[in-house]
JSON list of C-alpha atoms in Angstrom, two decimals:
[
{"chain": "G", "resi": 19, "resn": "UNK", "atom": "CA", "xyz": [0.00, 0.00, 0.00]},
{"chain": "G", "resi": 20, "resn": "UNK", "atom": "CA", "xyz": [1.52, 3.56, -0.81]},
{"chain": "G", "resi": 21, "resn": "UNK", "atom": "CA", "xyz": [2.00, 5.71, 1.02]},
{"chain": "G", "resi": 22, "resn": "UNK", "atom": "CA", "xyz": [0.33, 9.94, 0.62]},
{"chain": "G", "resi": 23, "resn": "UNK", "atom": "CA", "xyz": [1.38, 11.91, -2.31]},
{"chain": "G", "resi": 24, "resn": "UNK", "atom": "CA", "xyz": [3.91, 14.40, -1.52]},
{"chain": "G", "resi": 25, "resn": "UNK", "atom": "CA", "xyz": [3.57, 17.79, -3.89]},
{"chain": "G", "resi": 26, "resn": "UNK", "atom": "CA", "xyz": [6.52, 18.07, -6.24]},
{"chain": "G", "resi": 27, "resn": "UNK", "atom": "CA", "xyz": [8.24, 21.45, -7.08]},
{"chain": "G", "resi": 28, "resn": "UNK", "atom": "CA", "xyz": [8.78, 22.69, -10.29]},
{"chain": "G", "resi": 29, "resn": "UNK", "atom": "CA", "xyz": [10.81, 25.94, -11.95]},
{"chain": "G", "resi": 30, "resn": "UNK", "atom": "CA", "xyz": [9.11, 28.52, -14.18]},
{"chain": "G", "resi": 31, "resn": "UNK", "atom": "CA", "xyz": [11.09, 30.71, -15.91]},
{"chain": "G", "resi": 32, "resn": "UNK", "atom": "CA", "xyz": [9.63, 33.20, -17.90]},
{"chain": "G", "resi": 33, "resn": "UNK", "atom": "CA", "xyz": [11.98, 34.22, -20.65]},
{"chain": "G", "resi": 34, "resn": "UNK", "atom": "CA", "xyz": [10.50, 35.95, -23.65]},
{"chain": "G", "resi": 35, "resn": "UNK", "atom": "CA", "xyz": [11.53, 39.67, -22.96]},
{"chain": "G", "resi": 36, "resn": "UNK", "atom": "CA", "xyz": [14.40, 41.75, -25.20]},
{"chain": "G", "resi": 37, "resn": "UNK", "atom": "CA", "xyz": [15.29, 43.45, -22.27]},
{"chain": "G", "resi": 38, "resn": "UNK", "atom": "CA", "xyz": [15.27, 46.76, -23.56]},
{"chain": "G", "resi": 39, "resn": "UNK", "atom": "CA", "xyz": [16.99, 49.33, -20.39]},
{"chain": "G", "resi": 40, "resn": "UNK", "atom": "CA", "xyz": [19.93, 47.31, -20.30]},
{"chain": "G", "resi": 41, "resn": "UNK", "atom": "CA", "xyz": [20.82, 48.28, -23.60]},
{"chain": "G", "resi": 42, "resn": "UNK", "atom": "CA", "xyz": [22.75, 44.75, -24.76]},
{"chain": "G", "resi": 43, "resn": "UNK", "atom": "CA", "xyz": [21.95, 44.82, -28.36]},
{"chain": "G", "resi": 44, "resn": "UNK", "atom": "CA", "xyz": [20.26, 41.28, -27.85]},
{"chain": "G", "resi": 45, "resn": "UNK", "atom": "CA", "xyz": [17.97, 39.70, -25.57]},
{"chain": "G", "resi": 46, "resn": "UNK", "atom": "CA", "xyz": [18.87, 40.14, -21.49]},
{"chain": "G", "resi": 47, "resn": "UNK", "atom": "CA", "xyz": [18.75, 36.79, -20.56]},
{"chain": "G", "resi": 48, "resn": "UNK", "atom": "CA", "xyz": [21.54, 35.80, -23.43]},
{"chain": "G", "resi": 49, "resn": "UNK", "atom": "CA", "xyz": [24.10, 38.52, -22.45]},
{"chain": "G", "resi": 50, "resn": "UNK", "atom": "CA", "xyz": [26.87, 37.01, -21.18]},
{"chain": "G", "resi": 51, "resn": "UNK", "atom": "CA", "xyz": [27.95, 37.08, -17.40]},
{"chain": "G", "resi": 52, "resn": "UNK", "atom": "CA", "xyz": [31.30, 35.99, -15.51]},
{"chain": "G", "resi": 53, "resn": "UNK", "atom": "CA", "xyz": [31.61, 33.37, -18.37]},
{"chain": "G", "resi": 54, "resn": "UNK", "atom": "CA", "xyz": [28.05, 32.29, -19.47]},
{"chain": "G", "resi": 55, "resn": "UNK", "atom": "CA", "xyz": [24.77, 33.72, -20.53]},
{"chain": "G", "resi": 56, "resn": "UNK", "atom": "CA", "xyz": [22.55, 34.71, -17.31]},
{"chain": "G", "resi": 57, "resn": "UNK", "atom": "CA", "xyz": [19.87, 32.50, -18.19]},
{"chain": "G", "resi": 58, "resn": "UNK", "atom": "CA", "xyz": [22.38, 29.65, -17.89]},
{"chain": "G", "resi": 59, "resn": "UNK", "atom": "CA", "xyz": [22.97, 30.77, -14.51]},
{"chain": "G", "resi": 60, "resn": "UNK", "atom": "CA", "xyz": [19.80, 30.64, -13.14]},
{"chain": "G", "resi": 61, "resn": "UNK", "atom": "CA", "xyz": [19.52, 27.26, -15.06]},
{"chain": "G", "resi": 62, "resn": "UNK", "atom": "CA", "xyz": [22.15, 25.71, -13.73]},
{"chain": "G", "resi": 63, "resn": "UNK", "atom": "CA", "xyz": [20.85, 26.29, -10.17]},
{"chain": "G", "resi": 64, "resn": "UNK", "atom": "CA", "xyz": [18.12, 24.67, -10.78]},
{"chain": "G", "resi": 65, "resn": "UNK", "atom": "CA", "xyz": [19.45, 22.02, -12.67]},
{"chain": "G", "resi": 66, "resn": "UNK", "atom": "CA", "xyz": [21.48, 21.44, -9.67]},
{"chain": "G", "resi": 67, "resn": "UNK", "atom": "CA", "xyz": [18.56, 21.79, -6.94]},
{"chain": "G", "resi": 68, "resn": "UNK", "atom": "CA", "xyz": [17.36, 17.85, -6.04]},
{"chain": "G", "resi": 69, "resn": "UNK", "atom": "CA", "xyz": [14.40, 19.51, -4.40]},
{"chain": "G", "resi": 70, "resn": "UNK", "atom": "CA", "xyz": [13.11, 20.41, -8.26]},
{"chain": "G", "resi": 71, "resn": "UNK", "atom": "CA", "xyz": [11.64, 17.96, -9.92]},
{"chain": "G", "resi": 72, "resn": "UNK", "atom": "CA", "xyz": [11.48, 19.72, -13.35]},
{"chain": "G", "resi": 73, "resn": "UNK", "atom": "CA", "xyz": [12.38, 22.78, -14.60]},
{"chain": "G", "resi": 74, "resn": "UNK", "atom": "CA", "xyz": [10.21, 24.74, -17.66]},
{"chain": "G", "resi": 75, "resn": "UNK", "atom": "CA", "xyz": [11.70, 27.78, -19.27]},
{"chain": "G", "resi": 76, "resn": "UNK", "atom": "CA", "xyz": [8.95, 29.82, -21.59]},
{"chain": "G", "resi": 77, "resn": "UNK", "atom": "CA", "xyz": [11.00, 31.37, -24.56]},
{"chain": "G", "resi": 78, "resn": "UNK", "atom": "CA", "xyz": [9.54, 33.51, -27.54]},
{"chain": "G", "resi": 79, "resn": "UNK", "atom": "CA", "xyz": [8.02, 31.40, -30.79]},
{"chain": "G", "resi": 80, "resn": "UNK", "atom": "CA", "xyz": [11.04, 33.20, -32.36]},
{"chain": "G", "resi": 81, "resn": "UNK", "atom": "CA", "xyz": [13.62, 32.63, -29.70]},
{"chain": "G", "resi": 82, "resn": "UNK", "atom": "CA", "xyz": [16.70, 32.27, -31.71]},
{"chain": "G", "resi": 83, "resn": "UNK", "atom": "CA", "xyz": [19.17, 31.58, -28.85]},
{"chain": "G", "resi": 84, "resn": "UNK", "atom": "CA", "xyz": [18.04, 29.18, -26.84]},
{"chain": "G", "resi": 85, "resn": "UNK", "atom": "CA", "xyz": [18.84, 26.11, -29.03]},
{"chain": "G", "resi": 86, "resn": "UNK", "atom": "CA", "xyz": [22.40, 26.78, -28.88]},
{"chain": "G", "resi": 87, "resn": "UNK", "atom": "CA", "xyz": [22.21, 27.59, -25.11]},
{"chain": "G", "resi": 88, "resn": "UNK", "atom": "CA", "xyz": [20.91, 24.12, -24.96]},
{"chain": "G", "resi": 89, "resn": "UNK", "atom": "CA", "xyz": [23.11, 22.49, -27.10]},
{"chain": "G", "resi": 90, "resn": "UNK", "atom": "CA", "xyz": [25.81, 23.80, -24.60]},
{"chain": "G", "resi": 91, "resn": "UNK", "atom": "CA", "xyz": [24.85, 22.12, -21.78]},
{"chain": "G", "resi": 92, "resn": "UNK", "atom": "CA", "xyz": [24.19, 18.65, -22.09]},
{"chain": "G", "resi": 93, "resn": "UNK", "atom": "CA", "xyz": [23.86, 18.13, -18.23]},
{"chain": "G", "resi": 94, "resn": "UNK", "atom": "CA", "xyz": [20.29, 19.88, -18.16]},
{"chain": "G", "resi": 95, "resn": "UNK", "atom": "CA", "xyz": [18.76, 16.57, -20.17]},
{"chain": "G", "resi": 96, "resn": "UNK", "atom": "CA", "xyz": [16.08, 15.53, -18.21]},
{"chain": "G", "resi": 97, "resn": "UNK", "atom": "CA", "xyz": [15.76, 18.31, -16.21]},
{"chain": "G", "resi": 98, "resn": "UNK", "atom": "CA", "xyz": [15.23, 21.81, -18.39]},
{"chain": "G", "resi": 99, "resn": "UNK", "atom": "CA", "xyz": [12.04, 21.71, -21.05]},
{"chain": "G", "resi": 100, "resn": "UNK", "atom": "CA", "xyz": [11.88, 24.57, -23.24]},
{"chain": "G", "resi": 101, "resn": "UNK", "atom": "CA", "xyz": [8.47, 26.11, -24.13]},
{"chain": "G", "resi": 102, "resn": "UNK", "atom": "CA", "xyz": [8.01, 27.93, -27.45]},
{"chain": "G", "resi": 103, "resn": "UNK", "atom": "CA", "xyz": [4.73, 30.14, -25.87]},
{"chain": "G", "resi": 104, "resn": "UNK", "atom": "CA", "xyz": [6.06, 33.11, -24.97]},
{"chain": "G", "resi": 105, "resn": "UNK", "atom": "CA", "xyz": [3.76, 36.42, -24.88]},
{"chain": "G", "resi": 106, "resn": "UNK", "atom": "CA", "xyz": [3.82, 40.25, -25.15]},
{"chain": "G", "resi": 107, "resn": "UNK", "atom": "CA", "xyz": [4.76, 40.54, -21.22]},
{"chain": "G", "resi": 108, "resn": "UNK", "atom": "CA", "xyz": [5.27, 38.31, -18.05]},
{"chain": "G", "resi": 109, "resn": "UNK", "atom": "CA", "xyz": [2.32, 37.70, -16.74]},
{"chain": "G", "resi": 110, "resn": "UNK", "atom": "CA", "xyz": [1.49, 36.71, -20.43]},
{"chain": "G", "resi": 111, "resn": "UNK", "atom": "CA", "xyz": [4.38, 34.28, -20.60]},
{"chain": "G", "resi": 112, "resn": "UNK", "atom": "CA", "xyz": [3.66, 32.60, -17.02]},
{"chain": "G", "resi": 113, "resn": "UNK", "atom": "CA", "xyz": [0.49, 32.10, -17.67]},
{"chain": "G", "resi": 114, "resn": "UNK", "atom": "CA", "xyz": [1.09, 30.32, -21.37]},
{"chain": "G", "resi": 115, "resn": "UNK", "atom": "CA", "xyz": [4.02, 28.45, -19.55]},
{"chain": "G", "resi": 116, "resn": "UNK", "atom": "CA", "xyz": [1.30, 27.11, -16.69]},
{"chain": "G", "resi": 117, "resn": "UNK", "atom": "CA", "xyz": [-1.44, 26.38, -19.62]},
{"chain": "G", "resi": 118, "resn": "UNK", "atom": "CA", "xyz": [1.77, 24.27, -21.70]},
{"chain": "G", "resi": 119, "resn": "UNK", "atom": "CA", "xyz": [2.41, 21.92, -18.88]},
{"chain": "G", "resi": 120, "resn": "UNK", "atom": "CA", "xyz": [-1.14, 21.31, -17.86]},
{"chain": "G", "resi": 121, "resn": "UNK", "atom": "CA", "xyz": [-0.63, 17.64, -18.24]},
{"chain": "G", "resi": 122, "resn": "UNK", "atom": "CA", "xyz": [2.56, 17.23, -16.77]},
{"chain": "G", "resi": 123, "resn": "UNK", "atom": "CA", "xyz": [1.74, 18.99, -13.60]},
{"chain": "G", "resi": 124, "resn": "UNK", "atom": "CA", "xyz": [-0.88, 18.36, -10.64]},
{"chain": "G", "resi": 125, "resn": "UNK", "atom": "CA", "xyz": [-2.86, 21.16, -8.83]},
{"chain": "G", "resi": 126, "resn": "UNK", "atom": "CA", "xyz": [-1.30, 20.76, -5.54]},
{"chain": "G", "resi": 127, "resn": "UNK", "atom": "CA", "xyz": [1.89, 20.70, -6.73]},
{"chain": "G", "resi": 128, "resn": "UNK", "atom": "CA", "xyz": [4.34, 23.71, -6.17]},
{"chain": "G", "resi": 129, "resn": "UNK", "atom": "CA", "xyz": [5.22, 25.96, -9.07]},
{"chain": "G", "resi": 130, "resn": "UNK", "atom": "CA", "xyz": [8.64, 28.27, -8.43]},
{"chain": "G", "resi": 131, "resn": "UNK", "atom": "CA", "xyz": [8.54, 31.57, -10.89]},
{"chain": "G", "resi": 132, "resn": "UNK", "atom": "CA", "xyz": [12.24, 33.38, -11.56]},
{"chain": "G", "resi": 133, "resn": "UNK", "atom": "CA", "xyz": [12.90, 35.71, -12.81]},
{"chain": "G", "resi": 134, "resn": "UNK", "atom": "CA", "xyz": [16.01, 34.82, -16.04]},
{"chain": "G", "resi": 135, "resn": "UNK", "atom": "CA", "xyz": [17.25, 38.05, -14.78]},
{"chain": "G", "resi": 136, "resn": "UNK", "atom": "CA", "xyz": [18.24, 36.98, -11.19]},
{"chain": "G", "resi": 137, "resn": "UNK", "atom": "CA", "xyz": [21.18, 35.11, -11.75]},
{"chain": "G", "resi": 138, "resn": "UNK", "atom": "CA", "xyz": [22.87, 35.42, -8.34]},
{"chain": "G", "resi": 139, "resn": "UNK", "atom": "CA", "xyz": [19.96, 32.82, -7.30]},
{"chain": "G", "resi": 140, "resn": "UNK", "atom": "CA", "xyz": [21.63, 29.26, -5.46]},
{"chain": "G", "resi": 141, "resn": "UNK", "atom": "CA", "xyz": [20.07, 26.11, -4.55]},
{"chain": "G", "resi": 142, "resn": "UNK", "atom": "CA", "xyz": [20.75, 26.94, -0.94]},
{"chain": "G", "resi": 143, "resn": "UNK", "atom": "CA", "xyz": [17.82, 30.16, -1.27]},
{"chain": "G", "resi": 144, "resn": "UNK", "atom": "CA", "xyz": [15.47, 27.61, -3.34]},
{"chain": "G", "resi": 145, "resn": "UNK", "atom": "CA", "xyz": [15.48, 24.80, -0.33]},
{"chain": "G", "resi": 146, "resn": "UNK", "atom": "CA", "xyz": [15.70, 27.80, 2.16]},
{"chain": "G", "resi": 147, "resn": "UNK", "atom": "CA", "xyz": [12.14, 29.17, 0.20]},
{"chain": "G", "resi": 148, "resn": "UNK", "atom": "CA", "xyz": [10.85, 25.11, 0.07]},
{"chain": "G", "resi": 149, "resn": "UNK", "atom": "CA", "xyz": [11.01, 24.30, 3.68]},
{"chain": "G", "resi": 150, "resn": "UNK", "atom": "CA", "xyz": [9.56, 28.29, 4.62]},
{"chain": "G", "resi": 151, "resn": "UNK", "atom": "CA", "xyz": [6.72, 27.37, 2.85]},
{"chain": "G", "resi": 152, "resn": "UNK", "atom": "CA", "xyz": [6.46, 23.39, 3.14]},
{"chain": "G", "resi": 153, "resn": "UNK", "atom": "CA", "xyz": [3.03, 23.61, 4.86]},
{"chain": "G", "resi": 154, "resn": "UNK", "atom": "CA", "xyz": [1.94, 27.05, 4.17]},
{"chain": "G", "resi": 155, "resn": "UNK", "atom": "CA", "xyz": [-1.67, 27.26, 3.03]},
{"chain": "G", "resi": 156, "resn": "UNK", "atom": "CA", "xyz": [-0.70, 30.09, 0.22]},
{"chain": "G", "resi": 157, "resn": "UNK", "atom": "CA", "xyz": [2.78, 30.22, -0.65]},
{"chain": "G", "resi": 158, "resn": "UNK", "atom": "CA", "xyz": [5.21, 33.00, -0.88]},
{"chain": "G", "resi": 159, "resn": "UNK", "atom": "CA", "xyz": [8.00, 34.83, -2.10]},
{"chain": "G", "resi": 160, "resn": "UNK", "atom": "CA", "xyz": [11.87, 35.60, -1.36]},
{"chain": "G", "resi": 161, "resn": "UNK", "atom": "CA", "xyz": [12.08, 39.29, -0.71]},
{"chain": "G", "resi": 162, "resn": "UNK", "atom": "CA", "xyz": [14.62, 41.82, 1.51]},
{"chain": "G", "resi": 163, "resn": "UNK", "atom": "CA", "xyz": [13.58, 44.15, 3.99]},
{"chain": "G", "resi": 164, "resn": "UNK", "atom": "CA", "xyz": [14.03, 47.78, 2.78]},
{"chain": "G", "resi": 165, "resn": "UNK", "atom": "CA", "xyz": [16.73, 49.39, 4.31]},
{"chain": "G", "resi": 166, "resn": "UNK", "atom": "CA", "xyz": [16.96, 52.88, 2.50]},
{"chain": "G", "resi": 167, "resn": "UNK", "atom": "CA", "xyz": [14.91, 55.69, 3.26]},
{"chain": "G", "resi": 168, "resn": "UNK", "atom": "CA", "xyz": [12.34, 56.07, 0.44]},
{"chain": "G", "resi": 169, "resn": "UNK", "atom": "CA", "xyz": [10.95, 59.73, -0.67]},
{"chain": "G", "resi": 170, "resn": "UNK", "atom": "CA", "xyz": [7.96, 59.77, -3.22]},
{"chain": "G", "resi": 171, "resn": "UNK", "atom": "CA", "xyz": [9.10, 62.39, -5.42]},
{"chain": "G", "resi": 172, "resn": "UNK", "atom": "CA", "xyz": [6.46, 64.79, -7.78]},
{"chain": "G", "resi": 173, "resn": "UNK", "atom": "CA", "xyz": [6.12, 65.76, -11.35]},
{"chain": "G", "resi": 174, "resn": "UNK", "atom": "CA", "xyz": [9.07, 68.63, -10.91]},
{"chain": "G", "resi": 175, "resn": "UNK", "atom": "CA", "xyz": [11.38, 65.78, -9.60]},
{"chain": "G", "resi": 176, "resn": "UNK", "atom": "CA", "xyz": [11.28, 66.99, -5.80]},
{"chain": "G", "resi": 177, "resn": "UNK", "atom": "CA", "xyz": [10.26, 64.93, -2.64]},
{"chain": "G", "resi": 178, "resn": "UNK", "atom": "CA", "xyz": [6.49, 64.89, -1.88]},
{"chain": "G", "resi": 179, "resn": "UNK", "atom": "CA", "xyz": [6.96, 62.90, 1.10]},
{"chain": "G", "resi": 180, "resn": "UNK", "atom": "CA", "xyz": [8.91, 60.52, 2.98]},
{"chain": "G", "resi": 181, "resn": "UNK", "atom": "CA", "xyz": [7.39, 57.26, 2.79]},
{"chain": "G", "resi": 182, "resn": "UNK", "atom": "CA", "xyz": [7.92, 55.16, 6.10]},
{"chain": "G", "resi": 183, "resn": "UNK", "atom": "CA", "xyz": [9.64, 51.76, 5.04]},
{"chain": "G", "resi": 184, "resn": "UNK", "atom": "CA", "xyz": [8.60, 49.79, 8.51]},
{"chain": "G", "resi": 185, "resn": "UNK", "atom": "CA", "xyz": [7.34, 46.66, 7.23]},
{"chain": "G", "resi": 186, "resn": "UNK", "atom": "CA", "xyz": [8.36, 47.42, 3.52]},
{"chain": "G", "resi": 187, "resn": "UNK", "atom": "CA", "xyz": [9.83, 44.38, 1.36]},
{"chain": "G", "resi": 188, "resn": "UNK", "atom": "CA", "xyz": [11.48, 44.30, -1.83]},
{"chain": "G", "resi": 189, "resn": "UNK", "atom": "CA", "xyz": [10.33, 41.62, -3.86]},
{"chain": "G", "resi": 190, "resn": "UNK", "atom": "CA", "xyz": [12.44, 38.84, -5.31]},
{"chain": "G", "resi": 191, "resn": "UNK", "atom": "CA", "xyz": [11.99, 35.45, -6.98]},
{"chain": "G", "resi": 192, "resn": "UNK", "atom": "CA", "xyz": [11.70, 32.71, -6.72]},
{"chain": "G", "resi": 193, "resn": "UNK", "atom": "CA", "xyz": [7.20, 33.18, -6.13]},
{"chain": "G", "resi": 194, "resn": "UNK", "atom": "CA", "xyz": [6.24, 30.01, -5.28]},
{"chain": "G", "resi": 195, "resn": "UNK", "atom": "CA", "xyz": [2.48, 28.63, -5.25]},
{"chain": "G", "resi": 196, "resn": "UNK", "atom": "CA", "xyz": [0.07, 25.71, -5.49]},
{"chain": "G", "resi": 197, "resn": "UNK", "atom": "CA", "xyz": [-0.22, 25.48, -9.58]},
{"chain": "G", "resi": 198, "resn": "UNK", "atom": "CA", "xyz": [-3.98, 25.17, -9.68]},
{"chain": "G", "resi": 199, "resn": "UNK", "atom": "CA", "xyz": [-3.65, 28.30, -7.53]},
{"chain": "G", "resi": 200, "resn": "UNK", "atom": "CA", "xyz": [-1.54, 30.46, -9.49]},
{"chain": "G", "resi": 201, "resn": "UNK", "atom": "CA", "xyz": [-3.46, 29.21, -12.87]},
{"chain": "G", "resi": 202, "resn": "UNK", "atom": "CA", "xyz": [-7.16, 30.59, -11.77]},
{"chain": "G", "resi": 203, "resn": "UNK", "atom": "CA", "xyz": [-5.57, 33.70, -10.05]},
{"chain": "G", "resi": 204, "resn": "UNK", "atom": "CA", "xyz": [-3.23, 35.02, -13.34]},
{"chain": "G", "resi": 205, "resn": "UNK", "atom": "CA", "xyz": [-6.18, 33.44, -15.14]},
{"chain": "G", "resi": 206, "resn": "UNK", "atom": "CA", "xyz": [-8.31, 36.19, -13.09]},
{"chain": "G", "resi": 207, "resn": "UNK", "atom": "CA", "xyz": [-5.53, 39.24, -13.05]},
{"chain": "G", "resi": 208, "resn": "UNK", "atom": "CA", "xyz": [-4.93, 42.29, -14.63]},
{"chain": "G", "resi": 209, "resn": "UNK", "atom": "CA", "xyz": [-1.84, 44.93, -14.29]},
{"chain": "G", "resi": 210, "resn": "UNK", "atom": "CA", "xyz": [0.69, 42.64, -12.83]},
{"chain": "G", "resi": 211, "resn": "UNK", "atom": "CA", "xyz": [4.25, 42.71, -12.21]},
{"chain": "G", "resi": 212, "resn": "UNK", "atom": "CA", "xyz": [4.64, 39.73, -10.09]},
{"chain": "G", "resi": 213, "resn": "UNK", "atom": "CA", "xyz": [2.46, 36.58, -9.47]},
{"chain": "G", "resi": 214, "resn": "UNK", "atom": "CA", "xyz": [2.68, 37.25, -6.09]},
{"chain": "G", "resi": 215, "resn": "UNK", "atom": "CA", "xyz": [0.07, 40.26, -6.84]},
{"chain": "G", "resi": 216, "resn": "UNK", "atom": "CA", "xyz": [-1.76, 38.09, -8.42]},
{"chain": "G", "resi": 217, "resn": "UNK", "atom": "CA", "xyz": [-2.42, 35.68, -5.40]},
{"chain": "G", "resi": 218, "resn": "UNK", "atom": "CA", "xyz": [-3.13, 39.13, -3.21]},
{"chain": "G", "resi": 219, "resn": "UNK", "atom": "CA", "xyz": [-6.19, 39.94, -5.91]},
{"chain": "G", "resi": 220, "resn": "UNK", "atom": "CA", "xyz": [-7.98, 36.84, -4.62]},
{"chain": "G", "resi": 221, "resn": "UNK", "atom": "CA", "xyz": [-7.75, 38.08, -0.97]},
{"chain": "G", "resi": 222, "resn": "UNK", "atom": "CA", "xyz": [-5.00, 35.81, 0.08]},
{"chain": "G", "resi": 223, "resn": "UNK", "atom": "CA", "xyz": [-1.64, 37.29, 2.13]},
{"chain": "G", "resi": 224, "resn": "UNK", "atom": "CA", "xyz": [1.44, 35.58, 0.44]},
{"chain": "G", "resi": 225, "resn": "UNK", "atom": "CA", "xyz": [4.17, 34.41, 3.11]},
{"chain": "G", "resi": 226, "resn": "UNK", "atom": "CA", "xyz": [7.78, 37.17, 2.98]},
{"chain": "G", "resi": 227, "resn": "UNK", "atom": "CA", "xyz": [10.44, 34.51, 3.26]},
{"chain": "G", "resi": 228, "resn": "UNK", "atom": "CA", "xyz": [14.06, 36.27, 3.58]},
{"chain": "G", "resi": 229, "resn": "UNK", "atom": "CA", "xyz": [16.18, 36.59, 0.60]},
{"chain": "G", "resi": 230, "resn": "UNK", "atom": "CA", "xyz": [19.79, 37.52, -0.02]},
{"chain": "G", "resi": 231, "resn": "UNK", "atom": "CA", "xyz": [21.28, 40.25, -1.79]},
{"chain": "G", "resi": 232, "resn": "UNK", "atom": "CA", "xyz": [23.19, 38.24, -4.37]},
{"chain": "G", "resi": 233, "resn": "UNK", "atom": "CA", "xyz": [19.39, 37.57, -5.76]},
{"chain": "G", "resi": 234, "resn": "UNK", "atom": "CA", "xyz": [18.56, 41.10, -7.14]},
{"chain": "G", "resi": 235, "resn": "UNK", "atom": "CA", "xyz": [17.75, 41.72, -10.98]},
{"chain": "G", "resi": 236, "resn": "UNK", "atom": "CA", "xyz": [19.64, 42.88, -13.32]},
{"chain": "G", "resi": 237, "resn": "UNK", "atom": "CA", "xyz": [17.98, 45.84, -15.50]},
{"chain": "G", "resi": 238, "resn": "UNK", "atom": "CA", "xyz": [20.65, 48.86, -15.93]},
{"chain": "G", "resi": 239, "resn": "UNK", "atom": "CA", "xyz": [24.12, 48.54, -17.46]},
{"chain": "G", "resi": 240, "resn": "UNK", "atom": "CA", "xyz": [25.52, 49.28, -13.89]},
{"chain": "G", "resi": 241, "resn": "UNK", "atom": "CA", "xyz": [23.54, 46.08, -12.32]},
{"chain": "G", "resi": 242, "resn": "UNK", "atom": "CA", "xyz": [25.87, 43.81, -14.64]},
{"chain": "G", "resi": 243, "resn": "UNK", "atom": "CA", "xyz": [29.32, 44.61, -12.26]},
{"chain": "G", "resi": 244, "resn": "UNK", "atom": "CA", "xyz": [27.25, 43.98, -9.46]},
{"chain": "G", "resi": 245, "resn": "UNK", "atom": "CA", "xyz": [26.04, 40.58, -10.40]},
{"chain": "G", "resi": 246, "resn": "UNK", "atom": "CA", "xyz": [29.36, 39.18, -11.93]},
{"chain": "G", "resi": 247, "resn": "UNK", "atom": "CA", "xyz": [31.16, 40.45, -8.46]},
{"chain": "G", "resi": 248, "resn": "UNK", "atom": "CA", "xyz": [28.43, 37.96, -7.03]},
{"chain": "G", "resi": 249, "resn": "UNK", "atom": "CA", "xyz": [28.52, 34.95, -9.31]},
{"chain": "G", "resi": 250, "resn": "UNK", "atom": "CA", "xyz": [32.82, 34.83, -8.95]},
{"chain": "G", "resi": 251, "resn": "UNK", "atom": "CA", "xyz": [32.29, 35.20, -5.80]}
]
């Protein structure tokens, strides 16, 4: 007699975007970084991570890097699918890359979104983000405490206000949900930048779960010092 069903965790990474404030003359996630492109990076962690059972990676129908990324790196081969159904945005592309793998994937299982920008991401923050939310009844999301002080500024570029940042986070990835979850509630959404916003539009409270620096996104040409610093570190 078997045992109960444990939920598996899978990787979602939405990769379809040009990347256009960085400036790289091709796609973001292809610009090379301390030795490889960044999406390899973040593939390679999750490659690596036992706790992920399968990794998907949603690409544009046009996508004309990725096969060569592949080709590179035999050692993903049972563990990275790509997905030709990228859309005009993110929540677009997620929500494609949940409707491809329909079949493959049960409700209650786990579903971890990152961002192909992040590369500074290690299998040590993916379990650390697993066994935070093992039993939660939502899921959650890595983020950092703010530490700055924040000013909203006006339309003539001066400070309207300070803006208190006492129980302010800053966002990361991995998000990670139930995928039956995350389905109906992008399925339901509008205006998003993370899925995490999503889950908060059916009145649900997403768990913070502590993140690390090295995890931050790359977007300006200045980030790109930053994160090879991190990744040869």
């Amino acid at each position: 007699m078997s045992g109960p069903r444990h939920p598996r965790h899978f990787g979602l990474i939405p990769a379809a975007g040009i990347g256009a404030r960085l400036g790289a003359g091709i796609p973001k996630q292809y610009m090379p970084l301390a030795g490889k492109p960044m999406l390899a990076h973040v593939l390679d962690t999750f490659a690596a991570t036992a706790a992920i059972t399968h990794t998907f990676v949603v690409v544009s129908a046009d996508d004309g890097y990725i096969g060569d990324l592949v080709a590179a790196a035999p050692h993903w081969q049972g563990r990275i699918t790509i997905l030709f159904h990228g859309g005009a945005d993110r929540h677009a592309s997620v929500l494609n890359g949940l409707n491809a793998v329909r079949a493959q994937v049960d409700d209650d299982d786990w579903m971890l979104v990152h961002d192909a920008a992040r590369p500074g991401l290690t299998s040590a923050l993916i379990e650390h983000l697993i066994q935070a939310l093992r039993d939660d009844a939502v899921g959650g999301l890595l983020a950092l405490p703010v530490v700055d002080t924040l000013k909203r500024g006006d339309q003539s570029g001066r400070v309207a206000q300070t803006v208190e940042r006492t129980a302010l986070w800053a966002a990361q990835t991995p998000q990670m949900f139930r995928y039956g979850l995350l389905l109906q509630a992008l399925m339901q959404a509008t205006a998003l930048t993370d899925e995490a916003g999503a889950i908060e539009m059916q009145g649900l409270q997403p768990r913070l779960v502590e993140g690390s620096p090295r995890n931050f996104k790359v977007t300006l040409p200045h980030d790109v010092a930053l994160a090879e610093m991190f990744l040869r570190s």
